[in-house]
PDB file of C-alpha atoms in Angstrom:
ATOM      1  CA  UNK A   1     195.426-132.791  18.622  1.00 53.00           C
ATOM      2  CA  UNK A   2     196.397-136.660  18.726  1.00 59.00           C
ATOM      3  CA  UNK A   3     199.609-137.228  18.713  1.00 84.00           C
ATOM      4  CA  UNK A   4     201.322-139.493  16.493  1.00 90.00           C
ATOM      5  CA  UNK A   5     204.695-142.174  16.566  1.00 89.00           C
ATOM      6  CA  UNK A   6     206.954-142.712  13.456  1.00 92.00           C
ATOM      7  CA  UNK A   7     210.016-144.637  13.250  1.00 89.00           C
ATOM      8  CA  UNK A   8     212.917-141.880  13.072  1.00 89.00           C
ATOM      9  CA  UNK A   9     214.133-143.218   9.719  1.00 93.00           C
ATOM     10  CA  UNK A  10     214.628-146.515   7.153  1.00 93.00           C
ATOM     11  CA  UNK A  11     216.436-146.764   4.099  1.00 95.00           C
ATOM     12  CA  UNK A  12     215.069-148.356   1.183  1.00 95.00           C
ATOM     13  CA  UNK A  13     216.837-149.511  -2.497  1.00 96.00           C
ATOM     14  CA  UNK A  14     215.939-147.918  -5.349  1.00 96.00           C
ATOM     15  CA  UNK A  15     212.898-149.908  -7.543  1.00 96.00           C
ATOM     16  CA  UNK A  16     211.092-151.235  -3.948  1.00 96.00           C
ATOM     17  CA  UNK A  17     207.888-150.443  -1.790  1.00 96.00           C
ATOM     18  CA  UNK A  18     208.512-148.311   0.912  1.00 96.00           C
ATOM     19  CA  UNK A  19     206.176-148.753   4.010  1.00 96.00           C
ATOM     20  CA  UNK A  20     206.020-146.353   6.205  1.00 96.00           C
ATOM     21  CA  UNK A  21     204.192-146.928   9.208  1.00 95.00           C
ATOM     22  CA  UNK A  22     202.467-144.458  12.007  1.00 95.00           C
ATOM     23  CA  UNK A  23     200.732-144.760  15.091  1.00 95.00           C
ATOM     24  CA  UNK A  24     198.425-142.534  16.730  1.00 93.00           C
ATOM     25  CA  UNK A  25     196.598-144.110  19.741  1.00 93.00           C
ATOM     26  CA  UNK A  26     194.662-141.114  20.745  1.00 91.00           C
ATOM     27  CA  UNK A  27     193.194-140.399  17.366  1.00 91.00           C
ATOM     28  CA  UNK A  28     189.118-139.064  18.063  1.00 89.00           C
ATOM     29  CA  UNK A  29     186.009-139.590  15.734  1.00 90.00           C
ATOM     30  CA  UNK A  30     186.176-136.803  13.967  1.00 86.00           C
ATOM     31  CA  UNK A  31     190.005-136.366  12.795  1.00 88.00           C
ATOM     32  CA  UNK A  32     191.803-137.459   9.859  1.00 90.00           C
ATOM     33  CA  UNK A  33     195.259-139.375   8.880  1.00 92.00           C
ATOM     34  CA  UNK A  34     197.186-136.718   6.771  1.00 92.00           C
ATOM     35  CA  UNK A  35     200.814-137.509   5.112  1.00 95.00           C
ATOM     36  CA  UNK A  36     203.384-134.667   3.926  1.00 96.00           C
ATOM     37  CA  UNK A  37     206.586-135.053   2.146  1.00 97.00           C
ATOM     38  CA  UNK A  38     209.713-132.845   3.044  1.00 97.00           C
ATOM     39  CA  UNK A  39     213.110-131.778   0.925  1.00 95.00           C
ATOM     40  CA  UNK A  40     215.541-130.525   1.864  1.00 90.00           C
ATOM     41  CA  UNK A  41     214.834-127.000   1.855  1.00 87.00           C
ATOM     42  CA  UNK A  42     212.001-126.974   0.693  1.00 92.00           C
ATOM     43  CA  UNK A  43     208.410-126.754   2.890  1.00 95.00           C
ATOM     44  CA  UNK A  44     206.252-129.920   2.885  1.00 95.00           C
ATOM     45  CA  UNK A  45     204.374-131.406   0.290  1.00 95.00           C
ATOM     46  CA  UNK A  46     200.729-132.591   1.024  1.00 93.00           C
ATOM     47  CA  UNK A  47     200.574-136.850  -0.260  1.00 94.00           C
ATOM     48  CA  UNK A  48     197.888-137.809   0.475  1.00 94.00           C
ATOM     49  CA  UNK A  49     194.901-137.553   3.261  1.00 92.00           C
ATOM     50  CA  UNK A  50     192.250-140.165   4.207  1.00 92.00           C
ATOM     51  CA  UNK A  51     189.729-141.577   7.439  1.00 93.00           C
ATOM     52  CA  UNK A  52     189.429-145.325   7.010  1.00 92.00           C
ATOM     53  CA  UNK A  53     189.808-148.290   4.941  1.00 91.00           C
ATOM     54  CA  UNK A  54     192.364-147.643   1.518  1.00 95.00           C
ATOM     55  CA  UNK A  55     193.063-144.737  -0.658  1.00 95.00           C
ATOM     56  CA  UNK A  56     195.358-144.044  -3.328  1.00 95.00           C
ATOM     57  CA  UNK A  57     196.083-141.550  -5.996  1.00 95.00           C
ATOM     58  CA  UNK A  58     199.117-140.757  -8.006  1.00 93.00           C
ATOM     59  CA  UNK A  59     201.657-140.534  -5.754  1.00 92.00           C
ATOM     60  CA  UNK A  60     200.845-143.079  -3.027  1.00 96.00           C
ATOM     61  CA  UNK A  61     198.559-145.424  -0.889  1.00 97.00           C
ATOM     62  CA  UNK A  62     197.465-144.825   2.540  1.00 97.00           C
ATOM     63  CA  UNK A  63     196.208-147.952   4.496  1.00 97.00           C
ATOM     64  CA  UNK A  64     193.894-147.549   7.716  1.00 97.00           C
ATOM     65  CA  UNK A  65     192.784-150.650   9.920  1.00 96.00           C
ATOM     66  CA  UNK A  66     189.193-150.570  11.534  1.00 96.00           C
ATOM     67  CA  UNK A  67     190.600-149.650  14.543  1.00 95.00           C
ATOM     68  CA  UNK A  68     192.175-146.257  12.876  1.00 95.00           C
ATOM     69  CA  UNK A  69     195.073-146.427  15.377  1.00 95.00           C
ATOM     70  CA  UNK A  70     197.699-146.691  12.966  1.00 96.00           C
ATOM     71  CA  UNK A  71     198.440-145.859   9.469  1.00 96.00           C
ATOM     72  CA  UNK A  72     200.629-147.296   6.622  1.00 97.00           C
ATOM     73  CA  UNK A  73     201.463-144.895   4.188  1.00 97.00           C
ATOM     74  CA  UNK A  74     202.904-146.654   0.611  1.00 97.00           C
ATOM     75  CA  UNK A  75     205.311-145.618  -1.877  1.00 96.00           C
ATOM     76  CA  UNK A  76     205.458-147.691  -4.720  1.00 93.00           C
ATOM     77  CA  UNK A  77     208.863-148.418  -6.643  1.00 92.00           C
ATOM     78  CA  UNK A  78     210.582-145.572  -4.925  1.00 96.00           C
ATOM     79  CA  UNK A  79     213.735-143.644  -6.627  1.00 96.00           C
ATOM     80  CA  UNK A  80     216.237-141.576  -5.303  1.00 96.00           C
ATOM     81  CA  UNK A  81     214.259-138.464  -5.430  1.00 95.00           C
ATOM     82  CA  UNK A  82     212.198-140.124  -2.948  1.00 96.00           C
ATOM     83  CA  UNK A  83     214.483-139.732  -0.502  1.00 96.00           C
ATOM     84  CA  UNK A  84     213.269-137.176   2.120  1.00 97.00           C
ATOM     85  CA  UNK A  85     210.986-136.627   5.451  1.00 97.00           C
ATOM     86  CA  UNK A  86     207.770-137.895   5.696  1.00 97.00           C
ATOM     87  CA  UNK A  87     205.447-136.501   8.438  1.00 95.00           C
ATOM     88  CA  UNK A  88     201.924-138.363   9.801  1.00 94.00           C
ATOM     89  CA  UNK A  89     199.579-135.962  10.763  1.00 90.00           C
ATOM     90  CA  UNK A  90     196.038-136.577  12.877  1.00 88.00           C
ATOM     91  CA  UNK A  91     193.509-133.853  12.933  1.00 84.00           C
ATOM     92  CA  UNK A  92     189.816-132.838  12.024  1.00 78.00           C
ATOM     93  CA  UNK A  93     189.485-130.827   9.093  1.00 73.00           C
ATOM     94  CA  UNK A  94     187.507-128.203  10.837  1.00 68.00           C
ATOM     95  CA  UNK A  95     188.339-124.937  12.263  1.00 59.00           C
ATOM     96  CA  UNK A  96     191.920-123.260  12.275  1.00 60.00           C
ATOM     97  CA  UNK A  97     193.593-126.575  10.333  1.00 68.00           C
ATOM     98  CA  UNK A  98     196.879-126.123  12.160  1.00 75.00           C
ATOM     99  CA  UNK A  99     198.917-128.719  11.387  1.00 82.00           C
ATOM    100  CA  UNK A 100     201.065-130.448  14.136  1.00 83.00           C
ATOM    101  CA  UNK A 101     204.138-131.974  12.920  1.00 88.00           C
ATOM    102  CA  UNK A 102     206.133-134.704  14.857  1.00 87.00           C
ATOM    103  CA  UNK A 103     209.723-135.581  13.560  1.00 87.00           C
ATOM    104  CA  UNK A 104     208.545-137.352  10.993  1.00 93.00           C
ATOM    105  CA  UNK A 105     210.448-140.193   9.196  1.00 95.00           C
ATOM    106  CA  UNK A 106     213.872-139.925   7.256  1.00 96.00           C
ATOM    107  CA  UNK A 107     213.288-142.441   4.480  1.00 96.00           C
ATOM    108  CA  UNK A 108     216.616-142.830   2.632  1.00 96.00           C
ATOM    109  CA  UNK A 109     216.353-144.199  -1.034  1.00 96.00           C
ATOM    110  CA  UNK A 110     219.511-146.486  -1.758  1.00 96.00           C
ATOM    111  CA  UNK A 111     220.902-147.062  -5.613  1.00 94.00           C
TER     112      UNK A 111
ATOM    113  CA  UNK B   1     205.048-119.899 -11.329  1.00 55.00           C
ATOM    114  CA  UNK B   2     201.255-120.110  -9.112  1.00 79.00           C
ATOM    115  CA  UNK B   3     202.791-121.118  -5.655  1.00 94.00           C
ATOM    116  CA  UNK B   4     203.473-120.104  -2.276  1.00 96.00           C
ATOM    117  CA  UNK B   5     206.191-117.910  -2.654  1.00 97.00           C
ATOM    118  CA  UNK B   6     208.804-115.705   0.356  1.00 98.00           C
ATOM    119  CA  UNK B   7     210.888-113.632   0.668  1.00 97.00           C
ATOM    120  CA  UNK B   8     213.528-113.581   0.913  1.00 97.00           C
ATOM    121  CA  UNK B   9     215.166-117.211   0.767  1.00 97.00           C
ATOM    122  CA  UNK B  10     218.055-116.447   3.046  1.00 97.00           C
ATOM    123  CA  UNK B  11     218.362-113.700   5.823  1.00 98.00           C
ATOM    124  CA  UNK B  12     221.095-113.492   8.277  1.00 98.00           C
ATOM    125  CA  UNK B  13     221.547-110.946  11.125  1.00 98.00           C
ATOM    126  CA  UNK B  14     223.033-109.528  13.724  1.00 98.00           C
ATOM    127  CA  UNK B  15     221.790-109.997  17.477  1.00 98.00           C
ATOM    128  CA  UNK B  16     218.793-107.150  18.630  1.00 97.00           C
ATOM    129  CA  UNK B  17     218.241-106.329  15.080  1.00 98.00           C
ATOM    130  CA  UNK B  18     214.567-106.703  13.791  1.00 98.00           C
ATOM    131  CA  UNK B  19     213.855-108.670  10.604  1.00 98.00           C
ATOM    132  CA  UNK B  20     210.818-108.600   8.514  1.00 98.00           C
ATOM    133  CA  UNK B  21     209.733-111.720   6.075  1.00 98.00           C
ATOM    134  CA  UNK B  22     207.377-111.541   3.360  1.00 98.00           C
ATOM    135  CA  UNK B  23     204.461-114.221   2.149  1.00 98.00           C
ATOM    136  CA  UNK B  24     202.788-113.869  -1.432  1.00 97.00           C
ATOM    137  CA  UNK B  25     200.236-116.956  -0.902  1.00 96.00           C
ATOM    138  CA  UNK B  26     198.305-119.109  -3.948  1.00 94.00           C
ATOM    139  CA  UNK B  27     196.211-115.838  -5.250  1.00 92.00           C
ATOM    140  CA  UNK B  28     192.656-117.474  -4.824  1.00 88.00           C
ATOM    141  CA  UNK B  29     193.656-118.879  -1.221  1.00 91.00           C
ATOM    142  CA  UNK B  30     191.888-117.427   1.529  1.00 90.00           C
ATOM    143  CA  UNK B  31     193.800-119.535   4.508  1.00 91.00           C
ATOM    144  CA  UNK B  32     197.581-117.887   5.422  1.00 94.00           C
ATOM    145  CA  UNK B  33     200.186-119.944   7.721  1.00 94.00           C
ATOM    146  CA  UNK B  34     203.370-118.939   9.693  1.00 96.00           C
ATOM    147  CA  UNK B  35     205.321-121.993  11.213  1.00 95.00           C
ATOM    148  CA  UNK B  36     209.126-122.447  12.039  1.00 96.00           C
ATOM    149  CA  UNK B  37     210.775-125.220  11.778  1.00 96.00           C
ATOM    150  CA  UNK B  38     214.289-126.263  13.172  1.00 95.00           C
ATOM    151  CA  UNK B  39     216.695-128.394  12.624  1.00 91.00           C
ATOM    152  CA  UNK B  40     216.110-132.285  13.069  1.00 90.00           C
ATOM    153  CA  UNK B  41     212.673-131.078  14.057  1.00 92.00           C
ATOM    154  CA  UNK B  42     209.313-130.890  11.697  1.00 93.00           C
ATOM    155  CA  UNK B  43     207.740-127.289  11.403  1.00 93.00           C
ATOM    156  CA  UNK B  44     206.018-125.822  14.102  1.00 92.00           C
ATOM    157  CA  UNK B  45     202.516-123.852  14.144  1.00 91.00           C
ATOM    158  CA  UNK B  46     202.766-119.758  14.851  1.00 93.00           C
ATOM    159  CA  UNK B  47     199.683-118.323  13.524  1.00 93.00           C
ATOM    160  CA  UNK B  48     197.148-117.993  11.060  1.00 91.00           C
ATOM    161  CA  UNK B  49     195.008-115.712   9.021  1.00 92.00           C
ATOM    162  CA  UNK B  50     191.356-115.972   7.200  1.00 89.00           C
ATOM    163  CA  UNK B  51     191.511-113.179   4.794  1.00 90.00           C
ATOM    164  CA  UNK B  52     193.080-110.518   6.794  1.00 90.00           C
ATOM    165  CA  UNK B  53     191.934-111.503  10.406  1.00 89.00           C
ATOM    166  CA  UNK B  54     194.258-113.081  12.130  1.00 89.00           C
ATOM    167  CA  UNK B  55     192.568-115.572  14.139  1.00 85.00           C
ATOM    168  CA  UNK B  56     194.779-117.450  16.182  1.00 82.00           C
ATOM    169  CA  UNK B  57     198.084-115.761  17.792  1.00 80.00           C
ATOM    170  CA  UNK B  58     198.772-117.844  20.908  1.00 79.00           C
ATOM    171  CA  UNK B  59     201.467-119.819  19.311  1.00 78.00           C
ATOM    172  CA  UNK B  60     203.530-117.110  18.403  1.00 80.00           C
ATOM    173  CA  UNK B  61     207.309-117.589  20.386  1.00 80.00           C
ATOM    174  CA  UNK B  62     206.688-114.365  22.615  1.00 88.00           C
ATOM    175  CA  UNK B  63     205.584-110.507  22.291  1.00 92.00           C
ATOM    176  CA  UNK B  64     208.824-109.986  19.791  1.00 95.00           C
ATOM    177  CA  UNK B  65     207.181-111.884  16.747  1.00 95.00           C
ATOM    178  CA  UNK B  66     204.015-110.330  15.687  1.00 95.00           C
ATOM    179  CA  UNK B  67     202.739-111.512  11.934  1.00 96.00           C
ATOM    180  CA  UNK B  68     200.298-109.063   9.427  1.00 95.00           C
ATOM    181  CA  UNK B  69     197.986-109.604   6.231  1.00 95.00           C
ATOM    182  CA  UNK B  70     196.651-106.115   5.915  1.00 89.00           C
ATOM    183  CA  UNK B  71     194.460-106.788   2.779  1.00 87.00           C
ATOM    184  CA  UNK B  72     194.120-110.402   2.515  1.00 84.00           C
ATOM    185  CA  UNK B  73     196.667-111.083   0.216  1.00 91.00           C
ATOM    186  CA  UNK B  74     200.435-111.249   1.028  1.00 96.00           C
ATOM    187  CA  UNK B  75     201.503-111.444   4.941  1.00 97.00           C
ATOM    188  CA  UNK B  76     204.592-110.506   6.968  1.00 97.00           C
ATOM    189  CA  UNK B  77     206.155-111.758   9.818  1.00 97.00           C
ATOM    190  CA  UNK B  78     208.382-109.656  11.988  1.00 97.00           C
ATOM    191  CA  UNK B  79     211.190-110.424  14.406  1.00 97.00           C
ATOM    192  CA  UNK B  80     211.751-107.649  16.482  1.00 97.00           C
ATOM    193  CA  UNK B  81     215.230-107.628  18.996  1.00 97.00           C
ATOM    194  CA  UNK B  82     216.371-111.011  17.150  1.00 97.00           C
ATOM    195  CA  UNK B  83     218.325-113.869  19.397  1.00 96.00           C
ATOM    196  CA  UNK B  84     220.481-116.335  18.516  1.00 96.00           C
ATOM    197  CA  UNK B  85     217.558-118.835  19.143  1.00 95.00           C
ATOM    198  CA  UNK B  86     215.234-117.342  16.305  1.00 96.00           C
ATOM    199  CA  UNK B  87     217.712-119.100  14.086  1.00 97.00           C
ATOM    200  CA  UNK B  88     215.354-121.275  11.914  1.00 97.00           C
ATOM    201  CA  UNK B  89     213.568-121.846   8.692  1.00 97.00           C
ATOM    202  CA  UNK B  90     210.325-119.646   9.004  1.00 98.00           C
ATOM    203  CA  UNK B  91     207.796-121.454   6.472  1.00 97.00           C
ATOM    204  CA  UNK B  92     204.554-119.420   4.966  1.00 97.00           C
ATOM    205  CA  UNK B  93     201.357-122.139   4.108  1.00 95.00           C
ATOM    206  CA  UNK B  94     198.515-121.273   2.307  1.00 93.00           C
ATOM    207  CA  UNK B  95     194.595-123.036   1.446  1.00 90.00           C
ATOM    208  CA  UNK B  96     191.525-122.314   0.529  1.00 88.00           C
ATOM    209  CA  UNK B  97     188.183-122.927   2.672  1.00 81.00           C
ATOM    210  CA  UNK B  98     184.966-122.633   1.795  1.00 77.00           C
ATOM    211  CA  UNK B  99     182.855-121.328   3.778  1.00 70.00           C
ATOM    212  CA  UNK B 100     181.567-123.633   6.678  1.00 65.00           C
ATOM    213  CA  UNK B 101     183.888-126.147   5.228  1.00 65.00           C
ATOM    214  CA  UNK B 102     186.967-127.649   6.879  1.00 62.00           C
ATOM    215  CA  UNK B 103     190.132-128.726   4.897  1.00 62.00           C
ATOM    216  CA  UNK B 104     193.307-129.945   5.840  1.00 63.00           C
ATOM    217  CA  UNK B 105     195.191-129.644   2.395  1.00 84.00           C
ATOM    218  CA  UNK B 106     198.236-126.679   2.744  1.00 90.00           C
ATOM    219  CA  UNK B 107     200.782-125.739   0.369  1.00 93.00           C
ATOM    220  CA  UNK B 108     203.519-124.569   1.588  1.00 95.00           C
ATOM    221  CA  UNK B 109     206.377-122.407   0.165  1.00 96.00           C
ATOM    222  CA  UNK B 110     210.163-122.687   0.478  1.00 96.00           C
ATOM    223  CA  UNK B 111     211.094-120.920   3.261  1.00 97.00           C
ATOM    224  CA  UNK B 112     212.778-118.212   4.723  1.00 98.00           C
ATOM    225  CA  UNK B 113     216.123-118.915   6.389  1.00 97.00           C
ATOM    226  CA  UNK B 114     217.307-116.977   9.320  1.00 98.00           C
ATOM    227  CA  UNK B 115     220.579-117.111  10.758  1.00 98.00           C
ATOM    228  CA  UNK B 116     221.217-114.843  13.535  1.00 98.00           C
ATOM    229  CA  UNK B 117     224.457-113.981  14.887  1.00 97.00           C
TER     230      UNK B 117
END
């Protein structure tokens, strides 16, 4: 499974974009850029998935250069409750799907 | 409530005793997930089931943790001879894929937290 680099954490004020960016070098052909959302105490939340180029829904947009050797997930006008751990994950969406968490990134939403 | 749900929430113990945690996944979900996840750390993979075969055990911690989904439905994990290192959140996961499909969407529930002491 490629492996993938976040910062450890950023802080962000309350009403902004939050950026949050991921690299993953190694990633192959046939895997895709995957973004959870942690709690505290609770499990992790699935965002939002995609391969290449821009997508969005609700909750967020994920960005993916040509290259696919990075990610930027997006978080528009956070609030506090955004505050928690957000994990990039790389991966092909066949076989056993087991997920392979890094540390993820502690993204702290400031009043 | 349609979730992922465990039980139970919170389970502490006493060293060399064997615990056993319980996973009621989404009802039409055919996919079932152990991983553990430590502090500072994000969750880790142990196992997982399609219907009731488990098909991938490798990543279970050692020969004391052994996990079950006898009809498809809910799963256990137990912890047999507990250590003070099996202190962690133990997470359940659950999706559905079609057949001959791939997916990579999991919803996971809240947790089961061990302390062992």
């Amino acid at each position: 499974l490629a492996k993938t680099t976040q910062p450890i954490s950023m802080d962000s004020y309350e009403g902004q974009e939050v950026n949050i960016t991921c690299s993953h070098n190694n990633i192959a052909t046939n895997d895709y850029i995957t973004w959870y959302q942690q709690f505290p105490s609770q499990g992790p939340r699935f965002i939002i998935q995609g391969y290449k180029t821009k997508v969005t829904n609700e909750v967020a947009s994920l960005f993916i250069p040509a290259d696919r050797k990075s990610s930027t997930l997006s978080l528009p006008r956070v609030s506090l409750s955004d505050t928690a751990v957000y994990y990039c994950l790389v991966g092909d969406r066949s076989g056993n799907n087991r997920l392979a968490f890094g540390k993820g990134n502690q993204v702290v939403v400031i009043p | 409530d349609t979730g992922v749900s465990q039980d139970p929430r919170h389970k502490i113990t006493k060293r060399g005793q064997n615990v056993t945690f319980r996973c009621d996944p989404i009802s039409e979900h055919n996919r079932l997930y152990w991983y553990r996840q430590t502090l500072g750390q994000g969750p880790e993979f142990l196992t997982y089931f399609q219907n009731e075969a488990q098909l991938e055990k490798s990543r279970l911690l050692s020969d004391r943790f052994s996990a079950e989904r006898p009809k498809g439905s809910f799963s256990t994990l137990e912890i047999q001879r507990t250590e003070q290192g099996d202190s962690a959140m133990y997470l359940c996961a659950s999706s559905l894929v079609p057949p001959g499909q791939g997916g990579y969407e999991q919803y996971f529930g809240p947790g089961t937290r061990l302390t062992v002491t």
